[in-house]
Tab-separated table of C-alpha atoms and ligand atoms in Angstrom:
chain	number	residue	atom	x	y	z
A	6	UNK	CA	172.851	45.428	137.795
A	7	UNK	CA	176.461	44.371	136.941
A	8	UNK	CA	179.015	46.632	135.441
A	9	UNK	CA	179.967	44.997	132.306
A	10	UNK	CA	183.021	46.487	131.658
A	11	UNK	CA	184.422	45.831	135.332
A	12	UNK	CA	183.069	42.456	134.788
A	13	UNK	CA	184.165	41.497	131.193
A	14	UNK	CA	187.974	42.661	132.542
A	15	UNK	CA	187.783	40.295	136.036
A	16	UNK	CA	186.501	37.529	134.223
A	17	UNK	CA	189.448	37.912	131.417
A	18	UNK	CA	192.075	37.969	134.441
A	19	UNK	CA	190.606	34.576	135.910
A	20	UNK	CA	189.933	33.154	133.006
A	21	UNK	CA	193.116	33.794	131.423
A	22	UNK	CA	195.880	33.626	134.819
A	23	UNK	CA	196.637	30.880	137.259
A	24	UNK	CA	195.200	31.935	141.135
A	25	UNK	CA	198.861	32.047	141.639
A	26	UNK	CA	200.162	34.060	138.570
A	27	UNK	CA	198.535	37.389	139.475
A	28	UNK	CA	200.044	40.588	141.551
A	29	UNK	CA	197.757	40.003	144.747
A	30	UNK	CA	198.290	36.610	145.380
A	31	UNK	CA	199.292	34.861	148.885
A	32	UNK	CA	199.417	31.649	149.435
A	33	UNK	CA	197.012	32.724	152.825
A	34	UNK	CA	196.231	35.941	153.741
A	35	UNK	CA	197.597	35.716	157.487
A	36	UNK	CA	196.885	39.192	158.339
A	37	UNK	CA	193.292	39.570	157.469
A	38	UNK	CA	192.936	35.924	159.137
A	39	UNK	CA	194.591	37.201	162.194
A	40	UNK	CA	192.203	40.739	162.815
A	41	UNK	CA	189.295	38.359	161.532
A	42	UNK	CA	189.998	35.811	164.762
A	43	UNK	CA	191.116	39.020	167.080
A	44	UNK	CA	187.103	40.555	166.162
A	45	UNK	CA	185.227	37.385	165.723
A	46	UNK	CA	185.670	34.491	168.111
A	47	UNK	CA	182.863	32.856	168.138
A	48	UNK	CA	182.576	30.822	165.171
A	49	UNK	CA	178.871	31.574	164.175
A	50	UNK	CA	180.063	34.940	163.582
A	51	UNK	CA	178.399	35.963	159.884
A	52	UNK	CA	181.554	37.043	157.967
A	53	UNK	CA	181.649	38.361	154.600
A	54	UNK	CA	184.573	38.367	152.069
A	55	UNK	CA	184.221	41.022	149.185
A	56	UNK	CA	185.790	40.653	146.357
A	57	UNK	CA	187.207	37.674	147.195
A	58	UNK	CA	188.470	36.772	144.450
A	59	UNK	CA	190.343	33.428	144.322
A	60	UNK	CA	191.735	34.062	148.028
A	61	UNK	CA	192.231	31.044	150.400
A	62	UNK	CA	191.147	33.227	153.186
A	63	UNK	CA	187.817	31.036	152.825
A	64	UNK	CA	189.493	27.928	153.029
A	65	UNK	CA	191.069	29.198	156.142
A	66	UNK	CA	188.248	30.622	157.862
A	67	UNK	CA	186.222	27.278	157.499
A	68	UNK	CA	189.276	25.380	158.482
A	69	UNK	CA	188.868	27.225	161.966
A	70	UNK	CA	185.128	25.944	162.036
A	71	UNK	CA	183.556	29.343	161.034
A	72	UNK	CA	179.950	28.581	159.853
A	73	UNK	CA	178.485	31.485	157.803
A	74	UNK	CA	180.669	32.687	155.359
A	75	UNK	CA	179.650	34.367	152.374
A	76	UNK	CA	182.256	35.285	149.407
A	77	UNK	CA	181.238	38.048	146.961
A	78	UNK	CA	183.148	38.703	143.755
A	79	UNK	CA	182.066	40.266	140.051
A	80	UNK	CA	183.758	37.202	138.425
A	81	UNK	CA	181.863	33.963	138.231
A	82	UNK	CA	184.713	32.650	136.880
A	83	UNK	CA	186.386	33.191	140.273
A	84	UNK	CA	183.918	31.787	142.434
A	85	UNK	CA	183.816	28.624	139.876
A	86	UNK	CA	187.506	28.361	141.010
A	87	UNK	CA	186.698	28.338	144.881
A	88	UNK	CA	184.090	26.031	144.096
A	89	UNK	CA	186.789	23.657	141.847
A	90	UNK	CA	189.531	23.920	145.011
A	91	UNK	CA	187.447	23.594	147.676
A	92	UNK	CA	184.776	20.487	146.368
A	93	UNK	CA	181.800	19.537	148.486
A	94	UNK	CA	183.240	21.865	151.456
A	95	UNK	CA	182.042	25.057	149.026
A	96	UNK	CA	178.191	23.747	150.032
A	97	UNK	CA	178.719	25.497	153.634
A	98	UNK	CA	179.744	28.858	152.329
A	99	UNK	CA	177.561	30.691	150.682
A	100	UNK	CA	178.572	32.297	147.287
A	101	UNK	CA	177.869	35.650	145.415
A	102	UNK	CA	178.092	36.766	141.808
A	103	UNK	CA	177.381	40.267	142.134
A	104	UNK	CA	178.825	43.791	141.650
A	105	UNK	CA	179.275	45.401	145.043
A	106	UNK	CA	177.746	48.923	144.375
A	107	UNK	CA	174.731	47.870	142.853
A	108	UNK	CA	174.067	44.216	144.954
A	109	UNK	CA	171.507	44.359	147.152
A	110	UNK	CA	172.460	42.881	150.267
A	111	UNK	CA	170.082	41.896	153.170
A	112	UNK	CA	170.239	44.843	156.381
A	113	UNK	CA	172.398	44.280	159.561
A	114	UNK	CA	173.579	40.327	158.708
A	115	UNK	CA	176.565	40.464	159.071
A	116	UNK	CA	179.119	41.138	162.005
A	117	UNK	CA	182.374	40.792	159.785
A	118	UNK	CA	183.749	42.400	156.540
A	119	UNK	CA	186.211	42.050	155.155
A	120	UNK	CA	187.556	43.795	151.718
A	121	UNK	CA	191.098	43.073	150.695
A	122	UNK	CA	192.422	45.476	147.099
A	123	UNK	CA	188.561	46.168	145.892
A	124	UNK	CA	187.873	49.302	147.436
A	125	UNK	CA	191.091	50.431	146.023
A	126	UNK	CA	189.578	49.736	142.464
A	127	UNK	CA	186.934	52.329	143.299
A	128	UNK	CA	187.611	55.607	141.277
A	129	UNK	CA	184.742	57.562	141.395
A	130	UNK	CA	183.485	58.831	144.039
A	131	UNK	CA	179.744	57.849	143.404
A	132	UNK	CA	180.990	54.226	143.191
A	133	UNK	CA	182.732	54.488	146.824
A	134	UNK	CA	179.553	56.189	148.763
A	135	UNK	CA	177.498	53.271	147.224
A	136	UNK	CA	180.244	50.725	148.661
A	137	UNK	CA	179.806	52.626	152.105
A	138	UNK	CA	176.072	52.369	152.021
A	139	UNK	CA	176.563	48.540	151.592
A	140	UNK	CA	178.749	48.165	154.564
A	141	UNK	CA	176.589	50.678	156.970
A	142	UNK	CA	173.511	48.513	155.551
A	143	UNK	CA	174.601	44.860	155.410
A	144	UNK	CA	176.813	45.031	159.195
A	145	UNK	CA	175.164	44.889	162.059
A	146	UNK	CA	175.458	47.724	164.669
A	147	UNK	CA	178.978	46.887	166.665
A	148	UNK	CA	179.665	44.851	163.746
A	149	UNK	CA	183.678	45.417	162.281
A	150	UNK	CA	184.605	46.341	158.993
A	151	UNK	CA	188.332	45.312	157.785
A	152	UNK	CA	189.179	47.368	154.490
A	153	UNK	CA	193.024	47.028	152.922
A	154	UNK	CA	194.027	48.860	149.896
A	155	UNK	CA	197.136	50.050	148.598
A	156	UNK	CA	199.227	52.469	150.962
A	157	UNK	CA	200.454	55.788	150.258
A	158	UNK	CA	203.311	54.535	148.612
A	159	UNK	CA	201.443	51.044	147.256
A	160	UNK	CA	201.302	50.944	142.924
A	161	UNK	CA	199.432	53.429	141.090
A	162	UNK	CA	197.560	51.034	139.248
A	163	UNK	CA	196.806	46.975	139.587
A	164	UNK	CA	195.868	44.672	136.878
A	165	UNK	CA	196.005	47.498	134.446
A	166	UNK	CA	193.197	49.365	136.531
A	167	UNK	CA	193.736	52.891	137.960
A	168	UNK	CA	193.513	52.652	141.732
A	169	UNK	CA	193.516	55.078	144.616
A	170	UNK	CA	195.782	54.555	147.605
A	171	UNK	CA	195.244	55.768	150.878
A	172	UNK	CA	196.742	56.336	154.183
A	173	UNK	CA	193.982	55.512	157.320
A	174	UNK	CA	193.122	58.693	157.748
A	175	UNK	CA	192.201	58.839	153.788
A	176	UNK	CA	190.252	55.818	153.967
A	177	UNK	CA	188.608	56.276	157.127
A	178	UNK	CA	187.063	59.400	155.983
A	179	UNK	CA	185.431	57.663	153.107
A	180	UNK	CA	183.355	55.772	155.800
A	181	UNK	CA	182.883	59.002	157.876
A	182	UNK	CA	181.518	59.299	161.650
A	183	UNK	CA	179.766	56.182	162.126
A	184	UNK	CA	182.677	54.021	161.289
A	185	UNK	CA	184.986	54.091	164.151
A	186	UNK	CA	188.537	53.505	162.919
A	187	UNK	CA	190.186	51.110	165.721
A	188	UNK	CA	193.459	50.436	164.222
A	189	UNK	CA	195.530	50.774	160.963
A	190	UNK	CA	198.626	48.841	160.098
A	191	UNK	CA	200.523	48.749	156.794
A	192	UNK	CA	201.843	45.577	155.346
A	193	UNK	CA	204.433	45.065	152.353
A	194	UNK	CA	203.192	42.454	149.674
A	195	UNK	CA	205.532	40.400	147.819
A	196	UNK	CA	204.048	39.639	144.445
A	197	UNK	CA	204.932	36.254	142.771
A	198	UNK	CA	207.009	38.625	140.395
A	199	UNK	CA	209.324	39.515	142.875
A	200	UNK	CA	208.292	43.105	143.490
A	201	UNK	CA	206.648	44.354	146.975
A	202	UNK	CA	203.797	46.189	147.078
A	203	UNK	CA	202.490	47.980	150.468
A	204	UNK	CA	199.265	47.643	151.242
A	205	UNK	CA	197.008	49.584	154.207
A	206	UNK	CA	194.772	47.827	156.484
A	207	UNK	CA	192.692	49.721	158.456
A	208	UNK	CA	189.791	48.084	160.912
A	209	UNK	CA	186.654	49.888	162.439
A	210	UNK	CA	183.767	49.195	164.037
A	211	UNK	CA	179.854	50.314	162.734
A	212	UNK	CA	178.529	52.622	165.435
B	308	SAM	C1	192.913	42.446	143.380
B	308	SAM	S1	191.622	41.282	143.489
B	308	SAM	C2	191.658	40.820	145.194
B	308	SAM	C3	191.066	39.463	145.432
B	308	SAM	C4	191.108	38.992	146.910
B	308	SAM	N1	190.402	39.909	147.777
B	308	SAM	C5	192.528	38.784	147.378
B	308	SAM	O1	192.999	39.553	148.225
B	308	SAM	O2	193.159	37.846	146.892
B	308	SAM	C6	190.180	42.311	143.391
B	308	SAM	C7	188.886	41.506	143.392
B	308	SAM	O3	187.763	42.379	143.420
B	308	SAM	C8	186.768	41.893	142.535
B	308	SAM	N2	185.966	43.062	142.159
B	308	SAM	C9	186.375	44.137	141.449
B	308	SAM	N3	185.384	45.021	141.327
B	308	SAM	C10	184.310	44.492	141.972
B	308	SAM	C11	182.976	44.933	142.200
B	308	SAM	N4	182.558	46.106	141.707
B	308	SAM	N5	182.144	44.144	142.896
B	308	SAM	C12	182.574	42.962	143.388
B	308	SAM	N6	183.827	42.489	143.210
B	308	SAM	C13	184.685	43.247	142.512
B	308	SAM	C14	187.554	41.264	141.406
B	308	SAM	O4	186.826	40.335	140.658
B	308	SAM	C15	188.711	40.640	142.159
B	308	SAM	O5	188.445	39.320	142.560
């Protein structure tokens, strides 16, 4: 089951706004790239993007010959993009239209995660604990989980959504004991507009 409303509004924003005309965009996203590498070196390494939005991270992870990628996002309209951009490349990734807290995602497949400014979008706290349930389900055991939302001092609010910021110790207690929180690092966005935004990446691995 999708939530409509969360959908109807993502598939306004990438229906209406160029991939390069909203808050969040990068031309790459070099720092999840970089911790995705540092965890995952072999390239058959199963890595999952949620929420990925229009992001180039998948372009960038198959241009470094990784072989099972899988992008989740609410929009269609989004992963149409992807599709558009990346042409007959998009047949080795494999794409989902799905909401994350309801999806229902095979058990211990993959050994990467990675969620950059969706978590954030989480409000209620039912809506989180089913996120975490995905992620202790879907990685394997040892697998890593890379999570970045908006810092302590990040925006209250993105693309007219409330959103909650957190520092690592915030965010790493919404994943609780079995997560183990390896690093944290904060990183300051500069939007197409010309403002900077900072954002909170934390890593872990499932135990
Ligand atoms: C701010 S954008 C970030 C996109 C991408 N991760 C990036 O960094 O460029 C948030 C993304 O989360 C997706 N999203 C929001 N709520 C979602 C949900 N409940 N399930 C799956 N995707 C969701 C949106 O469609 C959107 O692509």
């Amino acid at each position: 089951m999708i939530d409509m409303n969360a959908q109807t509004h993502w598939e306004r924003i990438y229906t209406e706004k160029a991939s390069d005309a909203v808050s969040w965009f990068r031309p790459h996203l070099e720092k999840s790239l970089a911790l995705i590498e540092q965890v995952a070196a072999d390239r058959t390494a199963s890595i999952i993007d949620m929420g990925g939005g229009e992001s180039t991270l998948v372009d960038d992870l198959l241009a470094r010959g990784y072989e099972s990628i899988t992008v989740l996002d609410i929009s269609q309209a989004a992963i149409d993009a992807n599709l558009r951009r990346l042409g007959a490349v998009s047949e080795r990734v494999h794409w989902l239209t799905a909401d994350i807290t309801t999806v229902e995602l095979d058990s211990s497949v993959y050994d990467v995660w990675h969620d950059r400014a969706v978590f954030h979008f989480l409000t209620s706290p039912s809506d989180r604990a089913a996120y975490v349930r995905q992620v202790a389900r879907a990685v394997r055991h040892g697998g890593h989980v890379i999570v970045s939302t908006f810092g302590p001092e990040g925006p209250m609010k993105c693309s007219g959504l409330d959103v909650v910021r957190y520092d690592a110790e915030s965010l790493h207690r919404e994943f609780g004991v079995h997560f183990r929180l390896l690093e944290s690092s904060k990183e300051l966005h500069n939007t197409p507009f010309g403002t900077v935004q900072q954002f909170l990446y934390c890593h872990c691995r499932v135990e």
